[in-house]
Amino acid sequence: MPVLDRDPSKDLEGSDSLPKLPVPALKDTLDMYMRCMSHLVTEEQFKKTENIVKQFGAPGGVGELLQNKLVERRENKANWVYEYWLNDMYLNNRLALPVNSSPAMVFPQQNFRAPIDSLRFAAHLISGVLEYKSLLDARALPMDYARGQLAGTPLCMEQYYRLFTSYRLPGPERDTLVAQESTVMPEPEHIIVACKNQFFVLDVVINFRRLNERDLLTQLEKIVKMAESEEEQLAPIGLLTSDGRTEWAESRSVLMRESTNRDSLDMIERCLCLVCLDDSSGPDMTDTTRAMLMLHGGGLAKNGGNRWYDKPMQFVVGSDGCCGVVCEHSPFEGIVLVQCTEYLLKYMIGSPSKLVRAASVSELPAPRRLRWKCTPEIHKLLASAADKLQRLVRNLDMNVYKFCDYGKELIKKQKMSPDAYIQVALQLAYYRCHGRPVPTYESASTRRFQQGRVDNIRSATPEALAFVKAMTDGKLTTSDVEKMEKLRGAITAQTKYTILAITGMAIDNHLLGLREIAHELKTEKPEIFKDEVYLISNQFILSTSQVPTTVEMFCCYGPVVPNGYGACYNPQSDHIIFCVSSFRESPQTCSAKFVKVLVQGLLDMRDLCNRCNTGSSATEATKSQTLEIIMVNHKTVAYM
């Protein structure tokens, strides 16, 4: 089933036609905040927070003042939370981009019999990118529409137009998301090809004409030959982009002292995208291995230096058939990544490789190698970045698992939302592993509003906890009927919160807005934001996202805290792909164990449903809740 309705005939005049993101009522957010945290902290912590929240929300209090300022801000901004959210979620974050921030989409394993095959694949892929870019340039991309409960609601399209025109510039304290402004006479468009840790400029428009696929292949062959020339080998400067953001900002300012380096940085920062021609990484090409190679390149010994992580789209084409795309996440959400990559893969399947027919641009100028002047200081910075990347490579504990016992069709037959059902299964898995519930992040799109990005669905609900306790009490005192009631209660609570989130009424963005308004007013930080419970509430030990695809591929990402899990899932009709990540350095986590317990939980939940024969006994009340929520890595679309 398609993720979205797309209708080119009902295009809107930009996102201005969409409503503005609402500001929820202060009391509603504070009440929901207490409800969300009541079962995740100690009684003592909760009582203390209760008093702090009561004081914050009192008539004439600090909360009311900040709320009024937020309402004023809404009047003056297209989206009152966008800048706050972008800075908080991404640009203020000082962690390295690989694993910690940048997700990857892993393509089906390709069977390249000869080196030329991988270059043909790359040329075909670049042709698809240029085709997609022409749709974007013409603003001809069909409008996305939500389905189901809010059927026909148009969704903000702005994120699509940042795919090939933005760049994340590192800063000492905060990064900058740079958007390229098009000029009347733009320079010839180019992509950057990375090969053997070297970077090459591949012009895709020459003499105002787009290169055809044969020309692209010719140029890629030249690049590979140039990259193999050992006397020309330069330092693997791309490694610096895998460092912490503050460290990379400092390294970049060192590079910028030399005009040669400034010119090379400029070419990379203004390119459409990167195509990384990777060397073979070894015979082990399991889904798990390919996911890890996409996320970090395998470190310096493999392809870790063959990247430039600040660029939103890095297409990876490995000579061993390991292919995919790595994304810098700040310009767009997962739905944009899914829609773009599905377009490309369908283009490559549906349009045969055009290597013969089209006329060529005669006398193609050779691609240009980017030059770097490296001082001993830069070599030292490179050694440090390589070492840190290697530690990240060793630390990542990834487990990709294809659960084949059932998929979303069986869940729908139980009159349940597949997404809510899987979220409850994740809660059950964590509880069985660790004996407690934890703050959980599930991304929900707010694209129904101007400049909408995401808010958080707090999936660790009291109802989910009641269900997982019933499933794990070990006393056999809870009947199947009671367990079934608790499962339905958990799914209903999850669905209700999802609807709050996609309609702009969840708590996380609102609390963030109140906190940032206080900061802007230079008042003392309100007690609510210094409170231990608020800090706990933002430690997302379980970071989850549904990324469904209609072609064969899957998405993966790392955990967001040192002792946490990243859990990305892709529900299909008869199977579900899970990508679970954690860090080996944490003694508390183990991806293989989590997956094993998750699988057992999914089987237990199915068996419970079968025993209760819910298909025939579902009440009308339950039937009215058959909203299916499709979550796409920081995006939600609802449909029946």
XYZ file of C-alpha atoms in Angstrom:
640
model
C 0.000 0.000 0.000
C 1.388 3.442 -0.846
C 2.570 5.563 2.029
C 0.904 8.721 0.729
C -1.645 9.941 -1.750
C 0.211 12.064 -4.297
C -1.820 14.269 -6.583
C -0.066 16.537 -9.066
C -3.333 18.201 -10.093
C -4.135 19.743 -6.697
C -0.897 21.593 -6.078
C -0.974 24.403 -3.532
C 0.745 27.753 -3.703
C 3.542 26.644 -1.383
C 3.169 25.861 2.288
C 1.603 29.274 3.035
C -1.768 27.723 2.214
C -1.386 25.354 5.162
C -2.493 26.302 8.687
C 0.052 27.387 11.280
C 1.143 24.961 13.990
C -1.105 25.511 17.037
C 0.158 26.270 20.544
C -1.491 23.763 22.926
C -3.145 25.004 26.113
C -0.627 25.237 28.973
C -2.780 23.216 31.379
C -3.242 20.387 28.850
C 0.521 20.073 28.293
C 1.374 20.162 32.000
C -1.303 17.567 32.827
C -0.088 15.296 30.023
C 3.538 15.770 31.084
C 2.719 14.537 34.593
C 0.744 11.618 33.206
C 3.618 10.650 30.855
C 6.186 10.669 33.676
C 4.116 9.328 36.586
C 5.214 5.701 36.122
C 8.779 6.413 34.884
C 10.205 8.035 38.029
C 10.202 7.353 41.796
C 7.310 8.490 43.991
C 9.603 11.003 45.670
C 10.739 12.482 42.330
C 7.159 12.643 41.105
C 5.848 14.457 44.209
C 8.607 17.051 43.958
C 7.825 17.585 40.261
C 4.097 17.841 40.990
C 4.742 20.894 43.186
C 7.133 22.456 40.651
C 4.626 21.990 37.810
C 1.750 23.329 39.921
C 3.745 26.473 40.685
C 4.807 26.871 37.042
C 1.206 26.596 35.806
C -0.379 28.794 38.518
C -2.494 31.773 37.343
C -0.230 34.786 36.824
C 2.840 32.561 37.138
C 5.923 32.107 34.959
C 4.242 29.513 32.755
C 1.413 31.863 31.846
C 3.853 34.647 30.920
C 5.892 32.286 28.695
C 2.712 30.846 27.141
C 1.551 34.347 26.152
C 4.941 35.077 24.585
C 4.729 31.801 22.648
C 1.274 32.724 21.335
C 2.729 36.100 20.217
C 5.587 34.288 18.500
C 3.073 32.132 16.619
C 1.549 35.307 15.152
C 4.925 36.463 13.809
C 6.423 33.179 12.554
C 5.376 30.666 9.904
C 6.137 27.952 12.470
C 6.784 28.993 16.083
C 8.827 25.899 17.008
C 10.837 25.271 13.808
C 14.055 27.117 14.732
C 13.960 25.991 18.358
C 13.416 22.389 17.280
C 16.086 22.427 14.553
C 18.708 23.788 16.954
C 17.747 21.488 19.815
C 17.427 18.308 17.734
C 20.407 18.806 15.429
C 22.444 21.990 15.191
C 23.341 22.317 18.896
C 24.275 18.628 19.083
C 28.066 18.247 19.287
C 28.229 14.492 18.644
C 29.767 13.124 15.446
C 27.221 12.685 12.623
C 27.939 9.050 11.642
C 25.886 6.579 13.753
C 24.764 9.271 16.252
C 22.714 11.396 13.868
C 22.827 10.381 10.196
C 20.442 7.572 9.181
C 21.118 5.281 6.237
C 18.896 3.565 3.714
C 20.270 0.174 2.642
C 19.462 -0.875 -0.934
C 19.028 -4.506 -2.001
C 22.368 -6.293 -2.382
C 23.547 -5.845 -5.990
C 25.296 -8.550 -7.977
C 28.182 -6.813 -9.768
C 30.115 -9.388 -11.779
C 32.797 -6.956 -13.018
C 34.078 -3.526 -11.910
C 32.302 -1.841 -14.837
C 28.929 -3.074 -13.467
C 29.170 -0.938 -10.329
C 30.030 2.116 -12.463
C 27.054 1.406 -14.758
C 24.859 1.230 -11.632
C 26.317 4.554 -10.415
C 25.777 6.232 -13.818
C 22.178 4.983 -13.913
C 21.621 6.206 -10.341
C 23.049 9.667 -11.162
C 20.695 9.857 -14.165
C 17.801 9.170 -11.788
C 19.034 11.862 -9.396
C 19.171 14.404 -12.232
C 15.673 13.407 -13.346
C 14.357 13.863 -9.792
C 16.236 17.166 -9.443
C 14.575 18.448 -12.615
C 11.163 17.683 -11.054
C 12.195 19.653 -7.969
C 13.548 22.568 -10.013
C 10.279 22.761 -11.954
C 8.298 22.498 -8.688
C 6.577 19.586 -10.436
C 6.739 17.142 -7.538
C 3.209 15.979 -6.731
C 1.726 17.260 -3.501
C 1.658 14.763 -0.617
C -1.714 14.208 1.050
C -2.486 12.472 4.314
C -4.974 9.638 4.279
C -7.533 8.229 6.718
C -8.756 10.187 9.717
C -7.573 13.494 8.246
C -7.997 12.298 4.669
C -7.003 14.706 1.946
C -5.076 17.007 4.258
C -2.233 18.476 2.188
C 1.244 18.132 3.693
C 4.081 20.656 3.678
C 6.512 19.961 0.807
C 9.372 22.280 1.797
C 11.693 19.508 2.994
C 11.914 18.044 -0.521
C 13.468 21.247 -1.824
C 16.374 20.974 0.627
C 17.486 17.531 -0.618
C 20.099 18.805 -3.070
C 20.419 22.458 -2.080
C 21.522 22.474 1.548
C 24.630 21.862 3.599
C 25.377 21.507 7.311
C 28.223 23.854 8.154
C 30.049 22.956 11.396
C 30.312 25.649 14.076
C 32.221 25.832 17.375
C 28.986 25.848 19.424
C 26.183 25.463 16.906
C 26.126 24.273 13.295
C 24.382 26.212 10.528
C 22.005 24.709 7.982
C 23.001 26.571 4.812
C 20.466 26.776 1.993
C 21.826 27.614 -1.445
C 19.915 30.375 -3.187
C 19.572 29.865 -6.914
C 20.771 32.738 -9.111
C 19.656 33.812 -12.578
C 22.765 32.249 -14.146
C 23.792 29.359 -11.929
C 27.166 27.744 -12.445
C 27.139 24.331 -14.162
C 25.746 21.824 -11.708
C 28.141 19.241 -10.340
C 28.274 16.295 -8.014
C 31.276 15.162 -6.001
C 32.497 11.613 -6.552
C 34.488 10.072 -3.693
C 36.807 7.243 -4.700
C 39.677 5.807 -2.627
C 39.318 8.713 -0.144
C 39.880 11.234 -2.979
C 37.266 13.737 -4.162
C 36.484 14.586 -7.791
C 34.246 17.187 -9.415
C 31.892 15.618 -11.955
C 30.064 18.303 -13.940
C 26.650 16.958 -14.878
C 25.772 19.951 -17.053
C 28.234 20.962 -19.778
C 27.447 23.679 -22.372
C 23.938 23.990 -20.865
C 23.264 20.331 -21.583
C 22.786 17.527 -19.121
C 25.171 14.621 -19.510
C 23.569 11.404 -20.700
C 24.234 8.068 -19.058
C 27.035 7.016 -21.408
C 28.891 10.286 -20.726
C 28.421 9.838 -16.981
C 29.857 6.321 -17.237
C 32.825 7.613 -19.250
C 33.523 10.257 -16.609
C 33.222 7.742 -13.752
C 35.723 5.461 -15.510
C 38.149 8.390 -15.754
C 37.665 9.147 -12.051
C 38.458 5.562 -11.026
C 41.625 5.639 -13.134
C 42.691 8.954 -11.578
C 41.953 7.670 -8.054
C 44.149 4.608 -8.643
C 47.175 6.768 -9.513
C 49.288 6.341 -6.364
C 51.620 9.297 -6.885
C 48.564 11.582 -6.844
C 47.094 10.214 -3.597
C 46.101 12.938 -1.138
C 45.222 12.739 2.571
C 41.712 11.370 3.403
C 40.279 14.785 4.336
C 36.730 13.374 4.456
C 37.602 11.764 7.800
C 37.461 15.192 9.438
C 33.705 15.358 8.754
C 33.215 12.215 10.876
C 34.614 13.962 13.970
C 32.635 15.707 16.721
C 31.065 18.895 15.402
C 33.167 21.312 17.478
C 36.375 19.457 16.509
C 35.397 19.490 12.824
C 34.611 23.214 13.008
C 38.118 23.816 14.402
C 39.733 21.561 11.764
C 37.794 23.318 9.002
C 39.058 26.736 10.153
C 42.631 25.320 9.974
C 41.963 24.037 6.420
C 40.531 27.419 5.406
C 43.884 29.152 5.917
C 44.982 27.800 2.501
C 43.241 29.073 -0.650
C 43.562 25.629 -2.309
C 41.581 24.105 0.565
C 39.014 26.911 0.490
C 38.343 26.236 -3.188
C 37.963 22.488 -2.584
C 35.624 23.026 0.381
C 33.542 25.425 -1.714
C 33.106 22.831 -4.493
C 31.982 20.188 -1.992
C 29.653 22.508 -0.111
C 27.899 23.623 -3.318
C 27.540 20.202 -4.975
C 24.198 18.487 -5.608
C 25.183 15.358 -3.717
C 28.008 12.879 -3.231
C 28.456 9.539 -4.967
C 30.850 7.364 -2.971
C 32.467 4.604 -5.043
C 33.474 2.195 -2.277
C 36.050 -0.592 -2.384
C 34.949 -4.106 -1.468
C 34.580 -4.544 2.299
C 34.916 -8.319 2.456
C 32.788 -11.397 1.824
C 30.362 -10.977 4.747
C 27.419 -9.175 3.146
C 24.628 -9.857 5.641
C 21.942 -7.205 6.181
C 23.576 -6.334 9.511
C 27.033 -5.863 7.941
C 25.651 -3.734 5.112
C 23.734 -1.558 7.599
C 26.917 -0.917 9.594
C 28.946 -0.157 6.461
C 26.325 2.380 5.371
C 26.347 4.097 8.775
C 30.122 4.464 9.227
C 31.933 3.062 6.183
C 33.888 0.552 8.275
C 36.477 3.055 9.506
C 39.700 4.135 7.810
C 40.744 0.547 6.956
C 37.631 0.241 4.756
C 35.612 3.179 3.398
C 35.274 5.502 6.414
C 37.348 8.217 4.709
C 35.366 7.963 1.466
C 32.593 10.216 2.825
C 31.632 13.844 3.424
C 29.069 13.705 6.216
C 27.921 17.366 6.052
C 26.183 16.815 2.706
C 22.515 15.733 2.953
C 22.663 12.971 0.324
C 25.614 10.567 -0.033
C 24.891 7.713 -2.417
C 27.150 4.735 -1.737
C 27.946 2.277 -4.542
C 30.245 -0.506 -3.369
C 32.162 -2.639 -5.876
C 30.920 -5.647 -3.844
C 27.252 -4.653 -4.369
C 26.827 -2.984 -0.961
C 24.788 0.107 -1.897
C 22.577 2.684 -0.240
C 22.379 6.288 0.850
C 23.591 8.069 4.000
C 21.767 11.259 4.985
C 22.577 14.326 7.004
C 19.280 14.525 8.855
C 18.830 18.213 9.678
C 17.272 19.390 6.339
C 14.524 16.745 6.056
C 12.689 13.811 7.618
C 12.571 10.166 6.642
C 9.539 10.489 4.367
C 11.610 12.638 1.997
C 14.426 10.090 2.046
C 11.959 7.253 1.390
C 10.128 9.031 -1.429
C 13.368 10.105 -3.141
C 15.086 6.711 -2.897
C 11.941 4.857 -3.986
C 11.736 7.140 -7.021
C 15.384 6.373 -7.846
C 15.112 2.605 -7.426
C 11.871 2.487 -9.445
C 13.506 4.697 -12.097
C 16.418 2.262 -12.335
C 14.118 -0.756 -12.561
C 11.577 0.888 -14.886
C 13.848 2.787 -17.245
C 16.451 0.563 -18.893
C 20.026 1.817 -18.789
C 20.427 4.323 -21.631
C 24.065 3.718 -22.457
C 23.737 3.479 -26.214
C 21.059 5.657 -27.744
C 21.550 9.263 -26.624
C 23.955 11.564 -28.468
C 27.083 12.403 -26.498
C 28.604 15.728 -25.515
C 31.748 15.653 -27.626
C 35.164 16.296 -26.103
C 34.180 15.917 -22.488
C 36.579 17.776 -20.187
C 38.201 15.450 -17.652
C 36.758 15.454 -14.119
C 38.864 17.492 -11.654
C 40.547 16.105 -8.562
C 40.067 18.332 -5.512
C 43.419 19.388 -4.051
C 44.337 19.804 -0.399
C 47.340 21.417 1.240
C 48.002 19.537 4.450
C 50.185 20.891 7.225
C 51.521 18.682 10.046
C 48.671 20.135 12.161
C 46.071 18.811 9.690
C 47.733 15.381 9.607
C 47.501 15.289 13.395
C 43.793 16.228 13.262
C 43.205 13.484 10.664
C 44.895 10.880 12.898
C 42.692 11.927 15.813
C 39.494 11.792 13.696
C 40.472 8.347 12.316
C 41.006 7.037 15.839
C 37.613 8.309 17.042
C 35.829 6.881 14.004
C 37.477 3.512 14.643
C 36.198 3.570 18.234
C 32.696 4.328 16.910
C 32.972 1.418 14.463
C 33.966 -0.966 17.280
C 31.273 0.418 19.575
C 28.242 0.037 17.295
C 26.229 -3.112 18.048
C 23.792 -3.499 15.148
C 21.300 -6.300 14.567
C 19.079 -6.387 11.461
C 16.376 -9.026 11.777
C 13.646 -10.050 9.334
C 10.693 -11.281 11.393
C 8.837 -13.673 9.074
C 6.118 -15.181 11.294
C 3.634 -12.482 10.361
C 3.338 -8.882 9.191
C 0.881 -6.017 9.298
C -1.977 -7.909 7.589
C -2.369 -10.298 10.513
C -2.334 -7.343 12.956
C -5.022 -5.536 10.937
C -7.206 -8.656 11.129
C -7.155 -8.208 14.911
C -8.656 -4.711 14.326
C -5.450 -3.108 15.624
C -3.118 -0.430 14.307
C 0.103 -2.168 13.179
C 2.243 0.752 14.335
C 0.668 0.891 17.802
C 0.931 -2.908 18.081
C 4.667 -2.881 17.230
C 5.259 -0.019 19.673
C 3.646 -2.061 22.455
C 5.834 -5.034 21.434
C 8.924 -2.795 21.790
C 7.762 -1.783 25.280
C 7.328 -5.457 26.179
C 10.812 -6.282 24.846
C 12.504 -3.511 26.825
C 10.649 -4.441 30.006
C 11.589 -8.113 29.668
C 15.232 -7.150 29.119
C 15.536 -4.513 31.836
C 12.580 -4.865 34.215
C 11.430 -1.247 33.918
C 9.838 1.179 31.449
C 11.882 4.096 30.055
C 11.168 7.356 28.186
C 10.542 6.402 24.573
C 10.692 8.522 21.435
C 8.571 7.780 18.391
C 8.607 10.409 15.698
C 5.349 11.879 14.393
C 5.115 14.271 11.481
C 3.614 17.731 11.854
C 3.686 18.306 8.076
C -0.004 19.250 8.125
C 1.268 22.663 9.197
C 3.525 25.285 7.600
C 7.198 24.272 7.870
C 6.100 21.232 9.885
C 8.797 18.784 11.021
C 8.087 16.371 13.893
C 6.932 16.000 17.460
C 7.336 13.026 19.765
C 4.876 10.250 20.523
C 5.657 9.125 24.078
C 5.029 5.412 23.604
C 5.881 4.391 27.185
C 2.287 4.968 28.315
C 0.831 3.827 31.680
C -1.436 1.519 29.661
C 1.555 -0.088 27.899
C 3.175 -0.660 31.302
C -0.026 -2.303 32.614
C 0.012 -4.684 29.637
C 3.711 -5.612 29.855
C 3.382 -6.230 33.609
C 0.436 -8.538 32.938
C 2.557 -10.418 30.387
C 5.565 -10.759 32.698
C 4.141 -11.184 36.220
C 4.993 -14.904 36.190
C 2.188 -15.688 38.626
C -0.332 -16.820 36.025
C -2.895 -14.778 37.963
C -3.902 -12.579 35.017
C -6.356 -14.229 32.647
C -6.023 -14.058 28.873
C -9.167 -11.907 28.730
C -7.591 -9.374 31.112
C -4.325 -9.403 29.148
C -6.273 -8.831 25.952
C -8.131 -5.906 27.514
C -4.822 -4.400 28.612
C -3.342 -4.893 25.120
C -6.301 -3.096 23.564
C -5.991 -0.363 26.191
C -2.301 0.086 25.366
C -3.018 0.271 21.629
C -5.845 2.782 22.160
C -3.613 4.994 24.342
C -0.832 4.840 21.721
C -3.253 5.773 18.917
C -4.745 8.679 20.896
C -1.305 10.116 21.631
C -0.332 9.719 17.977
C -3.339 11.795 16.926
C -2.371 14.474 19.471
C 1.148 14.548 18.002
C 0.192 14.778 14.320
C -2.345 17.535 15.069
C 0.235 19.647 16.921
C -1.047 18.897 20.434
C 1.757 16.745 21.900
C 3.925 17.999 24.783
C 7.586 17.908 23.695
C 7.648 20.794 21.216
C 5.475 22.895 23.538
C 7.771 22.392 26.534
C 10.783 23.121 24.306
C 9.138 26.366 23.151
C 8.432 27.481 26.717
C 12.030 26.707 27.720
C 13.510 28.605 24.773
C 11.233 31.643 25.230
C 12.461 31.857 28.849
C 16.042 31.725 27.550
C 15.354 34.489 25.006
C 13.805 36.679 27.710
C 17.035 36.186 29.705
C 15.015 35.264 32.774
C 16.307 32.688 35.220
C 15.664 29.187 33.879
C 12.290 28.078 35.322
C 12.502 25.328 37.954
C 10.497 22.918 35.768
C 13.381 22.800 33.256
C 16.060 22.310 35.920
C 14.081 19.521 37.569
C 15.525 15.985 37.511
C 12.290 14.572 36.060
C 12.494 16.913 33.036
C 16.080 15.775 32.416
C 14.991 12.112 32.700
C 12.044 12.772 30.358
C 14.464 13.820 27.605
C 16.808 10.824 27.927
C 15.281 8.675 25.196
C 16.686 5.263 26.032
C 14.366 3.787 23.411
C 14.428 5.795 20.154
C 12.025 4.326 17.613
C 10.723 5.041 14.134
C 8.652 3.258 11.550
C 10.024 3.544 8.009
C 7.807 1.548 5.647
C 8.927 1.137 2.058
C 7.203 -0.088 -1.094
C 10.457 -1.336 -2.634
C 12.991 -3.708 -1.131
C 15.224 -1.649 1.175
C 15.429 -0.746 4.846
C 16.459 2.150 7.071
C 18.789 2.081 10.095
C 20.317 4.490 12.617
C 22.197 4.456 15.913
C 21.015 4.997 19.508
C 20.641 8.588 20.743
C 22.039 7.984 24.251
C 25.030 5.844 25.374
C 22.857 3.307 27.241
C 19.991 3.233 24.753
C 18.618 1.438 21.711
C 17.758 2.668 18.241
C 14.840 0.626 16.887
C 13.803 1.233 13.293
C 11.155 -1.019 11.754
C 9.627 -1.593 8.349
C 6.284 -3.464 8.462
C 5.323 -5.337 5.299
C 2.245 -7.481 4.593
C 3.737 -10.767 5.804
C 6.978 -9.767 7.580
C 8.596 -6.959 9.575
C 12.226 -5.822 9.261
C 13.767 -4.586 12.522
C 17.061 -2.693 12.737
C 18.116 -2.578 16.378
C 21.247 -0.710 17.424
C 23.053 -0.132 20.715
C 26.591 0.528 21.943
C 28.925 -2.269 23.016
C 30.495 0.003 25.645
C 27.216 0.022 27.577
C 27.049 -2.978 29.954
C 23.266 -2.538 30.040
C 22.465 -3.096 26.371
C 22.777 -5.918 23.843
C 21.110 -5.713 20.428
C 21.002 -9.498 19.862
C 19.328 -10.067 23.231
C 16.826 -7.266 22.585
C 15.920 -8.747 19.181
C 15.528 -12.240 20.666
C 13.165 -10.957 23.368
C 11.296 -8.773 20.842
C 10.665 -11.800 18.603
C 9.391 -13.814 21.572
C 7.089 -10.939 22.540
C 5.643 -10.686 19.030
C 4.921 -14.430 19.084
C 3.374 -14.172 22.572
C 1.140 -11.296 21.477
C -0.009 -13.208 18.390
C -0.748 -16.296 20.488
C -2.719 -14.193 22.974
C -4.791 -12.713 20.128
C -5.412 -16.185 18.692
C -6.470 -17.585 22.063
C -8.880 -14.724 22.609
C -10.245 -15.076 19.082
C -10.450 -11.323 18.811
C -11.392 -11.403 15.144
C -14.965 -12.486 15.955
C -15.420 -10.856 19.358
C -14.160 -7.319 18.706
C -16.641 -4.735 19.973
C -17.937 -1.830 17.923
C -15.926 0.478 20.182
C -12.755 -1.337 19.225
C -13.688 -1.295 15.554
C -13.934 2.470 15.679
C -10.269 2.583 16.636
C -8.930 0.837 13.545
C -6.821 3.784 12.558
C -3.554 2.649 11.075
C -0.663 4.957 11.813
C 2.261 4.782 9.439
C 5.381 6.296 10.918
C 8.209 7.214 8.596
C 11.529 8.034 10.355
C 10.372 11.351 11.809
C 7.059 11.429 9.897
C 3.494 10.148 10.312
C 0.693 9.531 7.891
C -2.633 8.205 9.120
C -5.045 6.167 7.032
C -7.759 3.582 7.408
